Coordinates of N, CA and C in Angstrom, one line a residue:
M1 N -109.1 -61.2 -119.1 CA -110.2 -60.3 -118.6 C -111.5 -60.8 -119.3
G2 N -112.6 -60.7 -118.5 CA -113.9 -61.1 -119.0 C -114.7 -60.0 -119.7
D3 N -115.7 -60.4 -120.4 CA -116.5 -59.4 -121.1 C -117.2 -58.4 -120.2
A4 N -117.5 -58.8 -119.0 CA -118.3 -58.0 -118.1 C -117.4 -57.0 -117.3
K5 N -116.1 -57.2 -117.3 CA -115.1 -56.3 -116.6 C -114.9 -55.0 -117.4
P6 N -114.9 -53.9 -116.7 CA -114.7 -52.6 -117.4 C -113.2 -52.6 -118.0
C7 N -113.1 -52.0 -119.1 CA -111.7 -51.9 -119.7 C -110.8 -51.0 -118.8
P8 N -109.6 -51.4 -118.6 CA -108.7 -50.6 -117.8 C -108.4 -49.1 -118.4
C9 N -108.7 -48.9 -119.7 CA -108.4 -47.6 -120.3 C -109.4 -46.5 -119.8
R10 N -110.5 -47.0 -119.1 CA -111.5 -46.1 -118.5 C -112.4 -45.3 -119.5
R11 N -112.6 -45.9 -120.7 CA -113.6 -45.3 -121.6 C -115.0 -45.6 -121.2
G12 N -115.1 -46.5 -120.2 CA -116.5 -46.9 -119.7 C -117.1 -48.0 -120.4
E13 N -116.4 -48.7 -121.3 CA -116.9 -49.9 -122.0 C -116.3 -51.2 -121.4
P14 N -117.0 -52.3 -121.6 CA -116.4 -53.6 -121.2 C -115.1 -53.8 -122.0
F15 N -114.2 -54.5 -121.4 CA -112.9 -54.9 -122.0 C -113.1 -55.5 -123.4
D16 N -114.0 -56.5 -123.5 CA -114.2 -57.2 -124.8 C -114.9 -56.4 -125.9
A17 N -115.4 -55.2 -125.5 CA -116.0 -54.3 -126.5 C -115.1 -53.1 -126.7
C18 N -114.0 -53.0 -126.0 CA -113.2 -51.8 -126.0 C -111.8 -52.1 -126.5
C19 N -110.8 -52.3 -125.6 CA -109.4 -52.6 -126.0 C -109.2 -54.0 -126.3
G20 N -110.0 -54.9 -125.8 CA -109.7 -56.4 -126.1 C -109.6 -56.7 -127.6
P21 N -110.5 -56.3 -128.4 CA -110.4 -56.6 -129.9 C -109.2 -55.9 -130.5
I22 N -108.7 -54.8 -130.0 CA -107.5 -54.2 -130.5 C -106.3 -55.0 -130.1
L23 N -106.2 -55.4 -128.9 CA -105.1 -56.2 -128.5 C -104.9 -57.5 -129.2
T24 N -106.0 -58.1 -129.6 CA -106.0 -59.4 -130.3 C -105.8 -59.2 -131.8
G25 N -105.9 -58.0 -132.3 CA -105.8 -57.7 -133.7 C -107.1 -57.9 -134.5
E26 N -108.1 -58.1 -133.8 CA -109.5 -58.3 -134.4 C -109.9 -56.9 -135.0
R27 N -109.5 -55.8 -134.4 CA -109.9 -54.5 -134.8 C -108.7 -53.6 -134.7
A28 N -108.5 -52.6 -135.6 CA -107.4 -51.7 -135.5 C -107.9 -50.4 -134.7
A29 N -106.9 -49.8 -134.1 CA -107.2 -48.5 -133.4 C -107.5 -47.4 -134.4
P30 N -108.7 -46.8 -134.4 CA -109.0 -45.8 -135.4 C -108.3 -44.4 -135.1
T31 N -107.8 -44.2 -133.9 CA -107.2 -42.9 -133.6 C -105.9 -43.1 -132.8
A32 N -105.1 -42.1 -132.7 CA -103.9 -42.2 -131.9 C -104.3 -42.3 -130.4
E33 N -105.3 -41.7 -129.9 CA -105.8 -41.8 -128.6 C -106.2 -43.2 -128.3
T34 N -107.0 -43.8 -129.2 CA -107.4 -45.2 -129.0 C -106.2 -46.1 -128.9
L35 N -105.2 -45.9 -129.7 CA -104.0 -46.8 -129.7 C -103.3 -46.6 -128.3
M36 N -103.2 -45.3 -127.9 CA -102.6 -45.1 -126.6 C -103.3 -45.8 -125.5
R37 N -104.7 -45.7 -125.5 CA -105.5 -46.4 -124.4 C -105.3 -47.9 -124.5
S38 N -105.2 -48.4 -125.7 CA -105.0 -49.9 -125.8 C -103.6 -50.3 -125.3
R39 N -102.6 -49.4 -125.6 CA -101.3 -49.7 -125.1 C -101.2 -49.6 -123.5
Y40 N -101.9 -48.7 -122.9 CA -102.0 -48.7 -121.5 C -102.7 -50.0 -121.0
T41 N -103.7 -50.4 -121.6 CA -104.4 -51.6 -121.3 C -103.5 -52.8 -121.4
A42 N -102.6 -52.8 -122.4 CA -101.7 -53.9 -122.6 C -100.7 -53.9 -121.4
Y43 N -100.3 -52.8 -120.9 CA -99.4 -52.7 -119.7 C -100.2 -53.3 -118.6
V44 N -101.4 -53.0 -118.4 CA -102.2 -53.5 -117.3 C -102.3 -55.0 -117.3
V45 N -102.6 -55.6 -118.5 CA -102.8 -57.0 -118.6 C -101.5 -57.8 -118.9
G46 N -100.4 -57.1 -119.1 CA -99.1 -57.7 -119.3 C -98.9 -58.2 -120.7
D47 N -99.5 -57.6 -121.7 CA -99.4 -58.1 -123.1 C -98.2 -57.4 -123.8
T48 N -97.0 -57.9 -123.6 CA -95.8 -57.4 -124.2 C -95.8 -57.6 -125.7
G49 N -96.4 -58.6 -126.2 CA -96.5 -58.9 -127.6 C -97.2 -57.7 -128.4
Y50 N -98.3 -57.3 -127.8 CA -99.1 -56.2 -128.4 C -98.3 -54.9 -128.3
L51 N -97.6 -54.7 -127.2 CA -96.8 -53.5 -127.0 C -95.8 -53.4 -128.1
L52 N -95.1 -54.5 -128.3 CA -94.1 -54.5 -129.4 C -94.6 -54.3 -130.8
R53 N -95.8 -55.0 -131.0 CA -96.4 -54.9 -132.4 C -96.9 -53.5 -132.7
S54 N -97.3 -52.8 -131.6 CA -97.9 -51.4 -131.8 C -96.8 -50.3 -131.7
W55 N -95.6 -50.7 -131.7 CA -94.4 -49.8 -131.6 C -93.8 -49.6 -133.0
H56 N -93.4 -48.4 -133.3 CA -92.8 -48.1 -134.6 C -91.6 -48.9 -134.8
P57 N -91.4 -49.5 -135.9 CA -90.2 -50.4 -136.2 C -88.9 -49.7 -136.0
D58 N -88.8 -48.4 -136.2 CA -87.6 -47.7 -136.0 C -87.2 -47.4 -134.6
T59 N -88.2 -47.4 -133.7 CA -87.9 -47.1 -132.3 C -88.2 -48.2 -131.3
R60 N -88.8 -49.3 -131.8 CA -89.2 -50.5 -131.0 C -87.9 -51.2 -130.4
P61 N -88.0 -51.5 -129.2 CA -86.9 -52.3 -128.6 C -87.0 -53.7 -129.1
K62 N -85.9 -54.4 -128.9 CA -85.8 -55.8 -129.3 C -86.7 -56.7 -128.4
G63 N -86.8 -56.3 -127.2 CA -87.6 -57.0 -126.2 C -88.2 -56.1 -125.2
L64 N -89.1 -56.6 -124.4 CA -89.7 -55.7 -123.4 C -90.0 -56.6 -122.1
E65 N -89.5 -56.2 -121.0 CA -89.9 -56.9 -119.8 C -90.6 -55.9 -118.9
L66 N -91.8 -56.4 -118.4 CA -92.6 -55.6 -117.5 C -92.3 -56.0 -116.0
D67 N -92.3 -55.1 -115.1 CA -92.1 -55.4 -113.7 C -93.4 -56.0 -113.2
P68 N -93.3 -57.3 -112.8 CA -94.5 -58.0 -112.3 C -95.1 -57.4 -111.0
D69 N -94.3 -56.6 -110.3 CA -94.8 -55.9 -109.1 C -95.5 -54.6 -109.3
Q70 N -95.4 -54.1 -110.5 CA -96.0 -52.8 -110.8 C -97.4 -53.0 -111.1
R71 N -98.3 -52.3 -110.4 CA -99.8 -52.4 -110.7 C -100.3 -51.1 -111.2
W72 N -100.8 -51.1 -112.4 CA -101.3 -49.9 -113.1 C -102.7 -49.7 -112.5
L73 N -102.9 -48.5 -112.0 CA -104.2 -48.1 -111.3 C -105.2 -47.5 -112.2
F74 N -104.8 -46.4 -112.9 CA -105.8 -45.7 -113.8 C -105.0 -44.8 -114.7
L75 N -105.7 -44.4 -115.8 CA -105.2 -43.5 -116.8 C -106.0 -42.2 -116.9
E76 N -105.3 -41.1 -117.1 CA -105.9 -39.8 -117.4 C -105.3 -39.3 -118.7
I77 N -106.2 -39.0 -119.6 CA -105.8 -38.3 -120.9 C -105.8 -36.8 -120.6
V78 N -104.7 -36.2 -120.8 CA -104.6 -34.7 -120.5 C -105.0 -33.9 -121.8
R79 N -104.5 -34.3 -122.9 CA -104.9 -33.6 -124.1 C -104.4 -34.5 -125.3
T80 N -105.0 -34.2 -126.5 CA -104.6 -34.8 -127.7 C -104.5 -33.8 -128.8
E81 N -103.6 -34.0 -129.7 CA -103.4 -33.1 -130.8 C -103.4 -33.9 -132.1
R82 N -104.2 -33.6 -133.0 CA -104.3 -34.4 -134.2 C -104.6 -35.9 -133.9
G83 N -104.1 -36.8 -134.7 CA -104.3 -38.2 -134.4 C -105.7 -38.8 -134.7
G84 N -106.5 -38.1 -135.5 CA -107.8 -38.5 -135.8 C -107.8 -39.5 -137.0
P85 N -109.0 -39.9 -137.4 CA -109.1 -41.0 -138.5 C -108.5 -40.5 -139.8
F86 N -108.3 -39.2 -140.0 CA -107.8 -38.7 -141.3 C -106.4 -38.1 -141.2
D87 N -105.8 -38.2 -140.0 CA -104.4 -37.7 -139.8 C -103.4 -38.8 -140.0
D88 N -102.1 -38.3 -140.2 CA -101.0 -39.2 -140.3 C -100.2 -39.3 -139.0
N89 N -100.4 -38.3 -138.2 CA -99.6 -38.3 -136.9 C -100.5 -37.6 -135.8
G90 N -100.0 -37.8 -134.6 CA -100.8 -37.1 -133.5 C -100.0 -37.3 -132.2
T91 N -100.4 -36.5 -131.2 CA -99.8 -36.6 -129.9 C -100.8 -36.8 -128.9
V92 N -100.5 -37.5 -127.8 CA -101.4 -37.7 -126.7 C -100.6 -37.5 -125.4
E93 N -101.1 -36.6 -124.6 CA -100.5 -36.4 -123.3 C -101.3 -37.1 -122.3
F94 N -100.7 -37.9 -121.4 CA -101.4 -38.7 -120.5 C -100.6 -38.8 -119.2
V95 N -101.4 -39.2 -118.1 CA -100.8 -39.5 -116.8 C -101.3 -40.9 -116.5
A96 N -100.3 -41.8 -116.3 CA -100.7 -43.2 -115.9 C -100.3 -43.4 -114.5
H97 N -101.2 -43.7 -113.7 CA -101.0 -43.9 -112.2 C -100.7 -45.4 -111.9
Y98 N -99.8 -45.6 -111.0 CA -99.5 -47.0 -110.7 C -99.0 -47.1 -109.2
R99 N -98.9 -48.4 -108.8 CA -98.4 -48.7 -107.4 C -97.2 -49.6 -107.6
L100 N -96.2 -49.3 -106.9 CA -95.0 -50.1 -106.9 C -94.3 -50.1 -105.6
D101 N -93.9 -51.2 -105.1 CA -93.3 -51.3 -103.7 C -94.1 -50.6 -102.6
G102 N -95.4 -50.7 -102.7 CA -96.2 -50.1 -101.7 C -96.5 -48.7 -101.8
S103 N -95.9 -48.0 -102.8 CA -96.1 -46.6 -103.0 C -96.8 -46.3 -104.3
R104 N -97.6 -45.2 -104.2 CA -98.3 -44.8 -105.5 C -97.4 -43.7 -106.2
D105 N -97.4 -43.8 -107.5 CA -96.7 -42.8 -108.3 C -97.4 -42.7 -109.6
S106 N -96.8 -41.9 -110.5 CA -97.4 -41.7 -111.8 C -96.4 -41.4 -112.9
M107 N -96.7 -41.7 -114.1 CA -95.9 -41.4 -115.3 C -96.6 -40.4 -116.1
H108 N -96.0 -39.3 -116.4 CA -96.6 -38.2 -117.2 C -95.8 -38.1 -118.5
E109 N -96.5 -38.4 -119.6 CA -95.8 -38.5 -120.9 C -96.6 -37.8 -122.0
V110 N -95.8 -37.2 -122.9 CA -96.4 -36.7 -124.2 C -95.9 -37.7 -125.2
S111 N -96.8 -38.5 -125.8 CA -96.4 -39.5 -126.8 C -96.7 -39.1 -128.2
T112 N -95.9 -39.5 -129.1 CA -96.1 -39.2 -130.5 C -96.5 -40.5 -131.2
F113 N -97.5 -40.4 -132.1 CA -98.0 -41.6 -132.8 C -98.0 -41.2 -134.3
V114 N -97.7 -42.2 -135.1 CA -97.7 -42.0 -136.6 C -98.4 -43.3 -137.2
R115 N -98.7 -43.1 -138.4 CA -99.3 -44.3 -139.2 C -98.2 -45.0 -140.0
V116 N -98.2 -46.3 -139.9 CA -97.3 -47.1 -140.7 C -98.2 -48.1 -141.5
D117 N -98.2 -48.0 -142.8 CA -99.0 -48.9 -143.6 C -100.5 -48.7 -143.2
G118 N -100.9 -47.5 -142.8 CA -102.3 -47.2 -142.5 C -102.6 -47.5 -141.0
A119 N -101.8 -48.1 -140.3 CA -102.1 -48.4 -138.9 C -101.3 -47.5 -137.9
W120 N -102.0 -47.1 -136.8 CA -101.4 -46.2 -135.8 C -100.3 -47.0 -135.1
V121 N -99.2 -46.4 -134.8 CA -98.1 -47.0 -134.0 C -97.6 -45.9 -133.1
Y122 N -97.0 -46.4 -132.0 CA -96.3 -45.5 -131.0 C -94.9 -45.2 -131.6
L123 N -94.6 -43.9 -131.7 CA -93.2 -43.6 -132.2 C -92.3 -43.4 -131.0
D124 N -92.6 -42.4 -130.2 CA -91.8 -42.1 -129.0 C -92.5 -41.2 -128.1
G125 N -91.9 -40.9 -126.9 CA -92.5 -40.1 -125.9 C -91.5 -39.3 -125.1
V126 N -92.0 -38.2 -124.6 CA -91.2 -37.4 -123.7 C -91.9 -37.3 -122.4
F127 N -91.1 -37.6 -121.3 CA -91.7 -37.4 -120.0 C -91.9 -36.0 -119.7
A128 N -93.1 -35.7 -119.1 CA -93.4 -34.3 -118.7 C -93.1 -34.1 -117.3
A129 N -92.9 -32.9 -116.9 CA -92.6 -32.6 -115.4 C -93.9 -32.6 -114.6

């Protein structure tokens, strides 16, 4: 992605000023919501390495394959609880919209994030109805 393109996370900033530096490891996510947005962006750009690195070691899968036909369209943050710069844990409820096999659908999840060695990581999530 180029610096002029808006970041897929929809914060309104260019990719290179928003999630780009987090995906490359140049900057850490300061909040659970920021980490969640960067993980969504990683799905959009197909960065499985970042997804695995930002996953808690106790719940992280050994590998991850993304469906190349799935196109992530946009992200909605429904709510956040805790997960700020001074918290150890937090939750983010979100809806991620996508297109697959010519149909639009969405994934609604409540994700749990914790800090490991000071860095935010994704622990697990529960799909919401």
